[in-house]
Every structure is written in C-alpha cells, then in structure tokens.
C-alpha cells in the first residue's frame, strides 16, 4: 500500500481538505487557519480592483508552499470562465483552476453546460481543471473525458451550511468516476465533511463554515480532524447495521 | 484620450501604462493588468503604450471560495 | 486507459494471504453493504464465504429481484462456421482437430434463421470460429443483414475485432458483443492458446472496451473457469465488468461463468469448479455488481439453471444446438463446440421459468435506428 495521497494533475497532496479565502473577517486569519487545518490548496478569486478602497493583497496571506486554486467566480459563460482562467494562470503562475460558472443568482447553482464547455477548452490548454458542478453522473463522465483533473460536486448550495443534501447523487460519482471527487460547497460542520469522506469522497473543499466561524483557526483544525477521521473510516471498510432477516425458504438447499 | 477601464469609459492624460497606474495610486504588487484582452506582465508595463479606444482591465486577487 | 492497467495492479497480490484474513464476521458484514469494493467481492469468493452460501443467496435473490424483477431474458446461439485458425487446446473447434468443417452459405443461414425464429426467439447470438478466410467481414455483414430480417436483436460472439470493424457491424444492426477472455492469467493464456491470432492476450482483453466504444448496447464477458485457478479468474472477471460499467455508462455489462464440459478433444482442465463453487461465484458477482447481467448457457444442467433463476441469473440461452447448421438439419455426426447439458426446447425452458414464478422474455428491446 502506498501512502494515502491525493493526486491532482501532476501534484500530490497529503491533505484532503481544500479551503477558501472568501468571507474572512480579517485576511490575517488565513495563514493561521492554513497552519491549523493543514490545508495545502486554497481558492482565491480574481476581481476588478476597487479604486476607492484599497485592500491588502490576499496573496500575501498565503504561504508559498500552499497551492493556489484560482476560481472563475463571476463568470456567467464558458467564454468568460476561459478568459478569467487564462488571466489567473498568467498572473499567479499556477495551472490549477476551479471552474465556477454561475448563471443563477438566487441559489448560485453551477451551470453544468457552460462548465463542461469551459473544461473542454482549458484542459486542452494544459490547465489542471477542477470543475464545480451539480452532481450529475453523465456530466461527470463527460468532464472526465474532456480532461478534468477532478470533479467538484456541491453538497448543498454555496454558503448554506446544510451539509450533504446531494448524498445519493454524489455516491454515484464516487462509484463511477476515475478522477477524484471533491465535495465542494454546503458543508457546514466537521461532521458533514466526515460523512463525505466516509462515503468515499477523495477530498472536500470548505470555505464559509471555516471563515465565518467564531474562531476560524480552531474550526480549520476541527475540519482537518474530521476529514482525516472520515478518510480512515472509509479506508477501514466501515460496517453497517443490518436490519435484514434471513428469509424462511432456503435458496441453496439444492447444493446439499 | 478616452479608454475603457474596467468596463467604464474614462478620460486619461497619459499614454504610459506605468504612469496611469501611478496616477491611480494602485498597489503594483498585487495588480493584474489585461490590455486589449492580453495579459501584461509587470515587466512590460513600462513599454506598454495606451491608445484611444483601448480596453483595460485592472484586477487583483481577492478572497473567494 | 485499459483494463490491463487494473490487472497489472494485482501482479504481486497474494490471494492466499488475503483469503487467510477473511472471517465469518466479514461475510456477515459484507452481505449488508449497499456497495461492495473489490476487496469485499474477493472475500465473497473465499473459502470462508462458502460456509455462508444461504446468507449470500438471500441477498443475491433480493438484489436480483430489485433490479431485474422476476424475469429471465432468452436468447439462442446460432453457429454459422466452425472454421478456425486458432489452436486452443480445450476447444472442439481447435484447428488441429480433424472434424467436419463447414461455413454456412447465406441461403443456409436464412434457413436456420427461419427455423429458429419459429420457436419465438427474438434475440440471437451469432457465433463463428476464428477464420478470416472462412468468415470475412463482408460475409459477416451479409449474415447480420439476413438475421435482422428475422430477429429483434443480433449479438455476436466471434473473434475480437478492431474498433472500426465493430462499428461497421454496429451500423448493420448488431447490438451486443460477447467476448470471453478465457483466462486472465497471462501465463496460462499463453500455454493454452498455441496458435492463431488468439495468442494475443492484450488484443483480446481490450476487445470489450473497443466494442463498448463502437456503440454496442450490451457487452458480455467471462473466463472459462477451470483453465487457471478459478477464484482469481473470476475475481478478475468481476473487476473487468466493474471497469466496463464505470468506463461506459451507456453499456449494459453482463458476465457468463462458462465451466468445462466434455468437448471433442481430450482436455482435462487443471482446476475444476464444482456446483457449490459455481453458485458461490455467481452470487458473489450479483452482490458486487447488482445491475449487471448474468448469462447462463446450456453448459449448465436444467436442474441447475432452474435453481439459478432465483439466485441472480438474468439471461438464459434456450433451445440450443452448438453444431453448425443444426437448427434446420439435425446431423448427429457433426462436432459441437462443447457438449450441452440442458437439452430442453425453447418452450420447455420457458415453461420451467414460469414454474419458478418468473417471466420468460423473448424480446427485451427492438432497435429503432
């Protein structure tokens, strides 16, 4: 048995907890959160500068050894996502891109069709593409064929902290995808993350639940422990309660 | 001359990208510049000339999930 | 990507060491799982699991009814040629065997098809030996065109082909591919396939994938149990099926569990698979891949097949003759590919299925391309 690692593109990670930089009360908390959570991949977004209020550089809060995962948030079409991805790569020096195309402003559901189109283009350009999707098995297989490095199905709508509402759909992805399945969005508690890992997810991405906790650093640690616990439970082949009674008429009597 | 900066028409009085950034008082370390849909690395800012009708995007990385 | 990569991962795996760790409690736990991993499937193939056949049977029965209902789909094989350039030491069509060789003409095929369709059968499986001279692709295309006039579904069990050739047959209306690897043990494979194109292990192994890519709706694989150590061979059969299911969402994957019967040549299989072991394998596969088909041929006896109806089988061949041209003209001097043991007619098989409380399905679908 080799070390239990997560492979994304040409990079290998020992942590299965991806984090995000959104919604922190103070960006200074990010480095402490990263240290406590052990997270090796963190998302950032690209925005037009705000000419009025000068903000500090988010990249200064992220240590060199953590892999940047720029997202394409703000994109409403595949074309826009591709454009943002190219800029992000040139500006950050990383090939990693989380494709996030959202055309629904109310629930912030990812647009699977545009996401597939963007993945097809960016994978050909050498990006390590991580598409954020609604868990849809045929789509996930198309993304896989298109060269996605992983698929990132949502557990629940972004920022809702409602947990694994899409569990049975994610289970199909886990069962049938060859690329890693990273549950992204909606995980509000460490127990949600543990449940995702127990069912065989390869990793989880948590942002809001950590960033908006009373103590993001401690919550980062809590998620790290939950992800590791869930992963170990999965690897150990966890049991299930049996409510099965043995039927009365034997089926194998003919063999005796 | 008039160019488009981040989607808005603006009148500027310089043809030098470096000068414009300086005038706008933007922190150069985190700034990402796209000029006519082409990314301009920081070491090319000084040699980039702006012309009437150009489209400029000035971006930076921010928090996001 | 190829199943070969999966196979390679198990190169140094010690099956015996793993079997030694399997406990009664493991089996009790595994039968309650919603989803089995390869290690769980392997545990069900272990000697320890043989002590829990009834427990496994109940679960296999429940899953089969859940996913397939109480139905058995029927099909008939149609042998059109026994010319073969391969030398497979266990096979009746082996080219060194001095038997009467024949390849049906199109007129004869038409006669066979007409005779077969009168039994009510709508799914036919076309079989040949491996001979590009006797059964070139144009001949196969003509055969398929002829059969499509009589049957709703035409599947093929012929030599492995290139993807383009499969695509050609698919366009002519072939909707299913049956291709047995015979054994997943490369050493044994080399020793039992002495001549002909069949010597190429890898080309055969990748055949089902090429077929799935070409568009076939069903792909049926299997290992000829008894050629090599059978727990391993059947484990890899299961992994191969799982791999195909995962790679090709639009393909219905099925397995067969052919085991040795008397054939025309004097071949003694080095490993034997008795009824108990056979049933254990079939049920383990049902628990591992609840949605996959399980095809049972007339190599199995009528009594065995009647019992398998409730344990996981989903497809039966019926009214079978394994000699070339055997449906329209019976000639007992012809050599069969293998001896069949269930010699009942289509109607008799259908009646037996009904007596089990199951519905025999003569036509599962119609191609509307």
XYZ file of C-alpha atoms in Angstrom:
690
model
C 0.000 0.000 0.000
C 1.425 3.357 -0.975
C 0.911 6.453 1.146
C -2.640 7.648 1.057
C -2.310 10.763 -1.048
C -4.480 12.889 -3.268
C -3.287 13.280 -6.846
C -4.434 16.285 -8.841
C -2.797 16.769 -12.199
C 0.909 16.326 -11.660
C 0.803 17.257 -7.994
C 0.469 15.056 -4.937
C -1.095 16.202 -1.695
C -1.197 14.651 1.752
C -4.107 16.812 2.937
C -7.612 16.113 1.682
C -9.041 19.378 2.954
C -9.175 22.228 0.457
C -10.014 25.640 1.865
C -11.085 29.014 0.546
C -10.164 32.635 1.219
C -13.655 34.124 0.998
C -15.611 35.750 3.802
C -12.878 36.038 6.427
C -13.390 38.891 8.857
C -9.692 39.610 8.554
C -7.357 38.147 5.951
C -4.681 37.948 8.613
C -6.552 34.897 9.948
C -5.901 32.935 6.762
C -2.326 31.874 7.410
C -3.183 30.684 10.923
C -6.166 28.782 9.546
C -3.967 27.149 6.910
C -1.480 26.053 9.507
C -4.148 24.654 11.826
C -6.068 22.884 9.076
C -3.058 21.510 7.233
C -4.798 22.501 4.022
C -2.427 22.502 1.034
C -4.772 24.004 -1.537
C -6.695 27.248 -1.179
C -9.012 29.074 -3.540
C -8.747 32.720 -4.499
C -10.876 34.847 -6.800
C -9.964 37.443 -9.383
C -11.807 40.771 -9.360
C -11.653 44.197 -10.912
C -9.850 46.418 -8.471
C -11.851 48.650 -6.196
C -10.457 52.094 -6.946
C -11.973 53.617 -3.837
C -10.995 51.295 -1.007
C -7.524 49.918 -1.212
C -7.349 46.383 0.126
C -4.332 44.388 1.109
C -3.005 41.700 -1.204
C -4.684 38.384 -0.417
C -1.718 36.510 -1.825
C 0.440 37.921 0.975
C -1.649 35.909 3.462
C -0.913 32.595 1.749
C 2.388 30.796 2.385
C 4.464 29.766 -0.637
C 4.050 26.024 -0.004
C 0.258 26.181 -0.342
C -1.093 25.643 -3.852
C -3.251 28.452 -5.149
C -6.502 27.423 -6.755
C -7.898 30.458 -8.566
C -11.594 30.214 -9.331
C -13.555 31.705 -12.181
C -16.273 33.154 -9.980
C -18.123 35.945 -11.667
C -18.165 34.091 -14.966
C -21.590 33.569 -16.479
C -20.449 31.856 -19.650
C -17.788 29.360 -20.662
C -16.080 32.118 -22.623
C -15.789 34.343 -19.578
C -14.528 31.451 -17.460
C -11.845 30.714 -20.040
C -10.790 34.335 -20.104
C -10.564 34.545 -16.315
C -8.644 31.264 -16.185
C -6.034 32.479 -18.657
C -5.523 35.708 -16.749
C -5.357 33.842 -13.445
C -2.723 31.496 -14.783
C -0.597 34.270 -16.161
C -0.924 36.301 -13.004
C -0.475 33.599 -10.396
C 1.815 31.154 -12.150
C -0.333 28.146 -11.277
C -2.041 25.782 -13.723
C -4.787 24.996 -11.252
C -8.207 26.408 -11.986
C -11.544 25.866 -10.317
C -14.219 26.414 -12.911
C -17.228 28.067 -11.437
C -19.839 29.316 -13.880
C -22.979 30.577 -12.225
C -25.975 31.835 -14.127
C -28.453 31.542 -11.293
C -28.213 34.447 -8.907
C -30.757 33.152 -6.444
C -29.395 29.761 -5.436
C -25.967 30.115 -7.038
C -26.323 26.784 -8.823
C -23.425 25.990 -11.136
C -24.266 25.937 -14.831
C -23.177 22.435 -15.818
C -23.378 23.045 -19.545
C -21.146 26.117 -19.580
C -18.811 24.419 -17.111
C -18.323 21.471 -19.463
C -17.625 23.798 -22.384
C -15.011 25.702 -20.368
C -13.400 22.467 -19.163
C -13.029 21.170 -22.704
C -11.130 24.287 -23.724
C -8.969 24.725 -20.628
C -7.907 21.092 -20.253
C -6.557 21.241 -23.808
C -4.545 24.314 -22.836
C -2.794 22.394 -20.081
C -4.775 23.622 -17.108
C -5.403 21.356 -14.139
C -9.138 21.805 -14.258
C -11.371 21.336 -11.218
C -14.964 21.990 -12.271
C -17.571 22.887 -9.672
C -20.784 21.111 -10.621
C -24.185 19.880 -9.670
C -23.669 16.154 -9.110
C -24.740 14.670 -12.419
C -23.095 11.381 -13.370
C -23.235 11.603 -17.172
C -21.861 15.117 -16.954
C -19.074 13.994 -14.614
C -18.074 11.303 -17.109
C -18.007 13.872 -19.906
C -15.835 16.139 -17.794
C -13.546 13.205 -17.157
C -13.263 12.523 -20.890
C -12.679 16.208 -21.503
C -9.621 16.038 -19.256
C -10.831 17.384 -15.907
C -8.387 16.568 -13.094
C -11.232 16.101 -10.611
C -14.915 16.829 -10.279
C -16.295 19.022 -7.520
C -19.966 18.311 -6.866
C -21.828 20.503 -4.420
C -23.149 19.055 -1.157
C -25.657 21.892 -0.803
C -25.950 25.393 -2.287
C -22.963 27.658 -1.677
C -22.798 29.127 1.790
C -25.862 27.344 3.143
C -24.001 25.056 5.556
C -26.748 22.489 5.062
C -24.444 19.513 4.594
C -24.658 16.577 2.215
C -28.075 17.141 0.713
C -27.000 15.581 -2.579
C -25.540 12.467 -0.964
C -27.075 9.789 -3.230
C -26.048 11.694 -6.353
C -22.513 12.183 -5.087
C -22.379 8.458 -4.281
C -22.904 7.706 -7.980
C -19.990 9.948 -8.875
C -17.753 8.310 -6.289
C -18.686 4.893 -7.565
C -18.115 5.645 -11.226
C -15.509 8.367 -11.639
C -11.857 7.641 -12.131
C -10.827 11.190 -11.305
C -11.009 12.361 -7.683
C -14.379 13.528 -6.379
C -14.083 16.617 -4.188
C -17.234 17.646 -2.373
C -17.464 21.415 -2.570
C -19.982 23.827 -1.109
C -22.601 23.422 1.559
C -20.537 21.539 4.149
C -21.329 23.439 7.328
C -19.922 21.240 10.058
C -16.968 18.925 10.509
C -19.459 16.051 10.769
C -20.649 16.845 7.232
C -17.084 16.662 5.981
C -16.529 13.397 7.849
C -19.673 11.928 6.284
C -18.481 12.890 2.807
C -15.114 11.268 3.421
C -16.670 8.149 4.960
C -18.679 7.577 1.814
C -15.510 7.679 -0.246
C -15.082 11.268 -1.410
C -11.439 11.951 -2.224
C -11.442 15.377 -0.610
C -13.665 18.236 0.480
C -13.498 21.989 -0.045
C -14.667 24.109 2.870
C -14.744 27.873 2.938
C -17.769 29.550 4.545
C -18.021 27.188 7.518
C -14.426 27.906 8.486
C -14.224 31.572 7.522
C -17.401 32.575 9.341
C -16.821 30.527 12.488
C -16.291 32.411 15.728
C -12.732 31.107 15.689
C -11.735 30.191 12.126
C -8.364 28.801 13.165
C -9.872 26.284 15.578
C -12.632 25.446 13.120
C -9.970 24.796 10.480
C -8.384 22.303 12.845
C -11.763 20.708 13.549
C -12.366 20.166 9.826
C -8.888 18.727 9.420
C -9.588 16.154 12.139
C -12.976 15.331 10.654
C -11.576 14.825 7.165
C -8.851 12.555 8.459
C -11.316 10.581 10.583
C -13.705 10.165 7.679
C -10.917 9.076 5.365
C -9.636 6.499 7.832
C -13.148 5.165 8.327
C -13.530 4.814 4.574
C -10.197 3.037 4.203
C -11.028 0.669 7.031
C -14.154 -0.539 5.220
C -16.668 0.576 7.793
C -19.578 -1.632 8.742
C -23.274 -1.092 8.524
C -26.162 -2.033 10.732
C -28.109 -4.979 9.497
C -31.862 -4.933 9.513
C -32.019 -7.938 7.287
C -33.806 -11.012 8.385
C -32.979 -14.285 6.691
C -35.946 -15.476 4.683
C -37.504 -18.750 5.666
C -37.363 -20.590 2.362
C -33.828 -21.703 1.635
C -32.384 -20.948 -1.800
C -29.309 -23.145 -1.693
C -30.785 -26.395 -0.434
C -30.221 -27.993 -3.847
C -26.461 -27.872 -3.305
C -26.514 -30.235 -0.338
C -7.843 60.399 -24.673
C -10.668 58.126 -23.815
C -10.174 54.444 -22.969
C -12.289 51.853 -21.235
C -11.082 50.896 -17.743
C -12.877 48.026 -16.032
C -15.882 48.480 -18.262
C -16.165 52.256 -17.847
C -15.112 54.960 -20.267
C -12.537 57.233 -18.694
C -10.523 60.180 -19.937
C -6.829 59.876 -19.226
C -3.989 62.240 -19.933
C -1.125 59.791 -20.376
C -0.201 57.128 -22.914
C 2.003 55.261 -20.455
C 0.589 52.324 -18.511
C 3.079 52.778 -15.655
C 2.133 56.413 -15.310
C -1.558 55.619 -15.297
C -1.143 53.026 -12.538
C 0.892 55.510 -10.596
C -1.730 58.246 -11.029
C -4.468 55.929 -9.869
C -2.424 55.118 -6.785
C -2.780 51.356 -7.194
C -0.549 48.911 -5.290
C 1.558 47.408 -8.086
C 2.498 44.219 -6.232
C -0.971 42.660 -6.430
C -2.169 44.288 -9.624
C -3.084 42.203 -12.676
C -3.359 44.116 -15.940
C -5.169 42.978 -19.049
C -4.721 45.252 -22.036
C -6.977 44.649 -25.044
C -7.677 41.107 -23.810
C -3.954 40.394 -23.425
C -2.299 39.989 -20.051
C 0.568 42.406 -19.498
C 3.239 41.123 -17.109
C 4.625 43.694 -14.723
C 7.963 43.944 -16.509
C 6.181 45.037 -19.674
C 4.123 47.796 -18.092
C 6.766 50.427 -18.809
C 6.847 49.635 -22.508
C 3.079 49.340 -22.956
C 1.542 52.326 -24.758
C -2.125 53.168 -24.412
C -4.159 54.444 -27.286
C -7.591 55.919 -27.872
C -10.311 53.257 -27.522
C -8.135 50.704 -25.703
C -9.769 48.344 -23.252
C -8.021 47.958 -19.927
C -8.882 45.588 -17.122
C -7.222 46.185 -13.762
C -7.666 43.215 -11.491
C -6.408 41.733 -8.278
C -6.799 38.503 -6.356
C -9.344 38.646 -3.573
C -10.917 36.266 -1.155
C -13.133 33.635 -2.771
C -14.322 30.120 -2.295
C -6.732 3.629 -20.176
C -7.276 -0.094 -20.385
C -8.364 -2.826 -18.020
C -4.818 -4.109 -18.417
C -3.693 -1.385 -16.018
C -6.112 -2.640 -13.378
C -4.917 -6.193 -13.924
C -1.311 -5.103 -13.528
C -2.044 -3.604 -10.127
C -2.651 -7.110 -8.792
C 0.572 -8.564 -10.165
C 2.138 -9.107 -6.750
C -1.053 -9.513 -4.771
C -1.187 -12.660 -2.677
C -4.692 -14.066 -2.897
C -3.967 -16.803 -0.388
C -2.719 -14.326 2.197
C -5.848 -12.272 1.733
C -8.169 -15.278 1.963
C -6.466 -16.246 5.228
C -7.599 -12.949 6.775
C -11.271 -13.309 5.823
C -13.526 -14.117 8.788
C -17.146 -15.189 9.228
C -17.849 -11.716 10.600
C -16.531 -10.160 7.386
C -19.031 -12.124 5.326
C -21.875 -11.198 7.680
C -20.896 -7.549 7.321
C -20.395 -7.620 3.549
C -23.862 -9.003 2.807
C -25.360 -5.914 4.466
C -23.360 -3.378 2.451
C -25.003 -1.211 -0.193
C -21.858 -1.088 -2.232
C -19.055 -3.611 -2.333
C -15.443 -2.806 -3.006
C -13.162 -5.205 -4.862
C -11.828 -6.488 -1.534
C -15.368 -7.284 -0.377
C -16.090 -9.110 -3.624
C -12.908 -11.115 -3.198
C -13.907 -12.007 0.356
C -17.135 -13.457 -1.023
C -15.053 -15.670 -3.303
C -13.027 -17.001 -0.355
C -13.240 -20.487 1.131
C -14.672 -18.920 4.310
C -17.613 -17.469 2.372
C -18.519 -20.987 1.230
C -19.850 -21.560 4.754
C -22.396 -18.777 4.305
C -23.970 -19.580 0.970
C -27.558 -19.365 2.206
C -26.977 -15.908 3.704
C -25.388 -14.709 0.468
C -28.157 -16.346 -1.567
C -30.873 -14.407 0.245
C -29.134 -11.146 -0.532
C -28.406 -12.166 -4.145
C -32.052 -13.062 -4.635
C -33.263 -9.791 -3.135
C -30.916 -7.683 -5.269
C -31.755 -9.525 -8.474
C -35.486 -9.102 -7.983
C -34.942 -5.460 -7.040
C -33.024 -4.599 -10.195
C -34.363 -7.071 -12.768
C -37.745 -8.104 -11.473
C -38.834 -11.701 -11.864
C -37.745 -12.098 -15.453
C -35.306 -14.172 -17.475
C -34.323 -12.994 -20.923
C -33.927 -15.718 -23.529
C -31.568 -15.921 -26.482
C -30.340 -18.574 -28.869
C -26.851 -19.010 -30.235
C -26.515 -19.561 -33.959
C -23.314 -21.232 -35.173
C -22.543 -20.335 -38.774
C -18.979 -21.599 -39.107
C -16.564 -23.868 -37.286
C -13.525 -22.997 -39.383
C -10.829 -21.840 -37.035
C -7.174 -20.938 -37.309
C -6.588 -20.973 -33.584
C -5.172 -23.812 -31.573
C -6.900 -23.558 -28.212
C -6.188 -26.850 -26.543
C -9.557 -27.026 -24.770
C -11.863 -26.266 -27.701
C -13.780 -28.560 -30.037
C -13.212 -26.191 -32.984
C -9.412 -26.258 -32.462
C -7.862 -26.257 -35.955
C -5.788 -29.374 -35.253
C -8.986 -31.288 -34.511
C -9.949 -33.364 -37.519
C -13.618 -32.572 -37.652
C -16.027 -31.822 -40.422
C -15.624 -28.121 -41.180
C -18.310 -26.044 -42.664
C -19.369 -22.481 -43.126
C -22.993 -21.857 -43.891
C -23.960 -20.143 -47.107
C -26.283 -17.172 -46.863
C -29.132 -19.359 -48.095
C -28.412 -21.849 -45.307
C -28.239 -19.057 -42.755
C -31.605 -17.834 -43.907
C -32.980 -21.348 -43.431
C -31.507 -21.540 -39.925
C -32.862 -18.114 -39.043
C -36.328 -19.018 -40.248
C -36.284 -22.274 -38.264
C -35.059 -20.501 -35.143
C -37.492 -17.622 -35.295
C -40.384 -20.095 -35.458
C -39.547 -21.047 -31.858
C -40.436 -17.496 -30.844
C -36.882 -16.440 -30.141
C -36.165 -12.761 -30.854
C -32.608 -12.453 -29.531
C -29.958 -14.318 -31.460
C -26.246 -14.655 -30.763
C -24.157 -15.205 -33.869
C -21.107 -17.463 -33.459
C -18.140 -18.391 -35.607
C -14.681 -19.808 -35.150
C -11.782 -17.504 -35.862
C -11.031 -17.600 -39.537
C -10.758 -14.516 -41.687
C -10.768 -16.702 -44.780
C -13.958 -18.598 -43.932
C -15.823 -15.708 -42.330
C -14.502 -12.399 -43.674
C -16.110 -9.173 -42.607
C -18.249 -8.858 -45.767
C -19.705 -12.292 -45.091
C -20.487 -11.274 -41.502
C -22.145 -8.077 -42.690
C -24.328 -10.065 -45.105
C -25.181 -12.522 -42.329
C -26.230 -9.726 -39.983
C -28.395 -8.166 -42.677
C -30.095 -11.510 -43.148
C -30.615 -12.118 -39.421
C -32.042 -8.649 -38.867
C -34.976 -9.701 -41.021
C -35.878 -12.394 -38.500
C -34.744 -11.139 -35.072
C -35.208 -8.052 -32.927
C -31.685 -8.309 -31.581
C -28.486 -9.691 -33.066
C -25.384 -10.079 -30.922
C -22.022 -11.511 -31.912
C -19.640 -13.957 -30.306
C -16.820 -14.060 -32.800
C -13.095 -13.279 -32.862
C -12.038 -9.914 -31.379
C -12.036 -7.094 -33.894
C -10.730 -3.605 -34.353
C -12.996 -0.805 -33.190
C -13.738 0.223 -36.780
C -14.878 -3.306 -37.674
C -17.114 -3.380 -34.607
C -18.500 -0.034 -35.660
C -19.281 -1.424 -39.079
C -21.238 -4.330 -37.582
C -22.944 -1.964 -35.158
C -24.140 0.114 -38.097
C -25.573 -3.042 -39.661
C -27.671 -3.601 -36.557
C -25.559 -5.696 -34.198
C -26.331 -4.537 -30.670
C -24.389 -6.897 -28.433
C -20.896 -8.295 -28.077
C -19.918 -11.438 -26.227
C -16.188 -11.949 -25.849
C -14.653 -14.237 -23.260
C -11.109 -13.662 -22.124
C -10.937 -17.413 -21.274
C -8.355 -16.676 -18.574
C -6.896 -13.520 -17.058
C -3.740 -15.404 -16.111
C -1.262 -14.464 -18.829
C 0.968 -17.483 -18.257
C -1.929 -19.928 -18.588
C -3.297 -17.968 -21.507
C -0.017 -18.449 -23.354
C 0.030 -22.163 -22.597
C -3.477 -22.972 -23.827
C -3.540 -20.771 -26.928
C -0.871 -22.279 -29.110
C -1.526 -20.728 -32.479
C -3.543 -18.149 -34.342
C -4.471 -14.559 -33.664
C -5.935 -15.574 -30.357
C -2.413 -15.787 -28.914
C -2.567 -12.016 -28.462
C -3.747 -11.694 -24.849
C -3.880 -7.921 -24.852
C -5.826 -7.572 -28.106
C -8.489 -9.867 -26.731
C -8.511 -8.177 -23.314
C -9.193 -4.780 -24.836
C -11.879 -6.164 -27.171
C -14.854 -5.479 -24.886
C -13.695 -1.859 -24.500
C -13.426 -1.435 -28.247
C -16.906 -2.901 -28.612
C -18.356 -0.564 -25.993
C -16.750 2.407 -27.719
C -18.161 1.236 -31.034
C -21.628 1.547 -29.517
C -22.794 -1.968 -28.619
C -25.605 -1.834 -26.126
C -24.575 -4.984 -24.272
C -21.106 -6.356 -23.645
C -20.858 -9.822 -22.141
C -17.527 -11.045 -20.787
C -16.322 -14.165 -18.982
C -13.478 -16.509 -18.121
C -13.591 -20.184 -18.976
C -13.498 -21.443 -15.408
C -11.074 -24.286 -14.875
C -8.258 -23.203 -17.172
C -6.477 -21.401 -14.355
C -7.057 -21.018 -10.624
C -10.713 -20.063 -10.726
C -11.121 -17.742 -7.733
C -8.578 -15.422 -9.297
C -10.005 -15.725 -12.776
C -13.486 -14.987 -11.564
C -12.283 -12.111 -9.390
C -10.722 -10.501 -12.460
C -13.871 -11.177 -14.462
C -15.773 -9.184 -11.842
C -13.211 -6.383 -11.844
C -13.298 -6.293 -15.630
C -17.089 -5.959 -15.561
C -16.871 -3.210 -12.935
C -14.275 -1.430 -15.036
C -16.503 -1.571 -18.113
C -19.534 -0.360 -16.164
C -17.529 2.559 -14.885
C -15.960 3.476 -18.209
C -19.062 3.118 -20.344
C -22.193 4.347 -18.636
C -24.324 3.577 -21.676
C -23.248 -0.060 -21.936
C -25.082 -2.901 -20.233
C -22.400 -5.189 -18.904
C -23.013 -8.885 -18.342
C -20.881 -11.840 -17.356
C -21.015 -15.521 -18.110
C -19.489 -18.255 -15.998
C -18.666 -20.943 -18.529
C -17.112 -24.011 -16.934
C -15.804 -27.146 -18.520
C -17.920 -29.712 -20.138
C -16.848 -32.552 -22.304
C -15.681 -31.240 -25.691
C -14.395 -33.149 -28.667
C -10.735 -33.001 -27.681
C -9.266 -34.772 -24.674
C -8.596 -31.842 -22.450
C -8.600 -32.236 -18.708
C -8.966 -28.859 -17.069
C -6.356 -28.448 -14.321
C -8.862 -26.824 -11.978
C -12.417 -27.913 -11.537
C -15.331 -25.783 -10.454
C -17.999 -27.813 -8.712
C -21.618 -26.756 -8.351
C -21.121 -25.201 -4.944
C -18.209 -23.091 -6.059
C -20.014 -22.125 -9.237
C -23.033 -20.897 -7.289
C -20.782 -19.055 -4.835
C -19.123 -17.173 -7.702
C -22.390 -16.285 -9.367
C -23.905 -14.929 -6.170
C -20.760 -13.038 -5.185
C -20.882 -11.287 -8.531
C -24.529 -10.360 -8.006
C -23.672 -8.685 -4.696
C -20.674 -6.926 -6.249
C -22.484 -5.547 -9.320
C -26.238 -5.657 -8.654
C -27.154 -4.093 -12.011
C -25.023 -6.297 -14.256
C -26.477 -9.154 -16.251
C -25.570 -12.779 -15.594
C -25.840 -15.102 -18.572
C -26.147 -18.843 -18.041
C -25.731 -21.135 -21.015
C -26.872 -24.677 -21.631
C -23.495 -25.895 -20.450
C -25.399 -25.977 -17.148
C -27.993 -28.663 -16.491
C -31.704 -27.966 -16.469
C -31.868 -28.545 -12.699
C -29.012 -26.141 -12.070
C -30.490 -23.488 -14.322
C -33.879 -23.747 -12.656
C -32.251 -23.025 -9.309
C -30.126 -20.167 -10.661
C -33.261 -18.316 -11.727
C -33.707 -17.156 -8.157
C -30.026 -16.624 -7.355
C -29.010 -13.950 -9.821
C -29.190 -15.242 -13.398
C -30.815 -12.828 -15.833
C -30.264 -14.399 -19.255
C -30.582 -17.968 -20.453
C -29.782 -19.471 -23.785
C -32.526 -21.859 -24.824
C -33.215 -24.497 -27.450
C -29.522 -24.634 -28.155
C -27.578 -26.520 -30.749
C -23.821 -25.922 -30.806
C -23.180 -27.543 -34.163
C -23.051 -25.546 -37.371
C -26.351 -25.642 -39.215
C -28.007 -27.670 -36.509
C -31.373 -25.950 -36.353
C -32.693 -26.684 -39.800
C -30.986 -30.066 -40.319
C -30.087 -32.335 -37.461
C -26.942 -34.340 -38.168
C -25.576 -36.142 -35.152
C -22.185 -36.775 -36.735
C -21.227 -33.086 -36.575
C -18.885 -31.971 -33.827
C -20.243 -29.439 -31.376
C -18.066 -26.672 -29.904
C -18.928 -28.029 -26.497
C -21.462 -30.500 -25.159
C -24.641 -29.035 -23.814
C -26.394 -30.476 -20.809
C -29.707 -28.653 -20.855
C -31.282 -30.079 -23.992
C -34.803 -28.760 -23.474
C -36.637 -26.930 -26.213
C -37.362 -23.218 -26.044
C -40.928 -23.966 -24.964
C -39.758 -26.320 -22.227
C -37.275 -23.800 -20.874
C -39.956 -21.106 -20.907
C -42.345 -23.355 -19.016
C -39.711 -24.128 -16.389
C -39.075 -20.416 -15.926
C -42.796 -19.774 -15.447
C -42.985 -22.581 -12.917
C -40.408 -20.710 -10.847
C -42.745 -17.714 -10.828
C -40.669 -15.848 -13.387
C -41.482 -14.419 -16.790
C -39.504 -15.613 -19.816
C -38.705 -12.603 -22.007
C -38.359 -13.356 -25.694
C -37.856 -9.788 -26.745
C -36.251 -7.270 -24.433
C -35.959 -4.457 -26.940
C -36.241 -3.513 -30.554
C -33.637 -1.495 -32.310
C -35.258 1.573 -33.876
C -32.171 3.013 -35.503
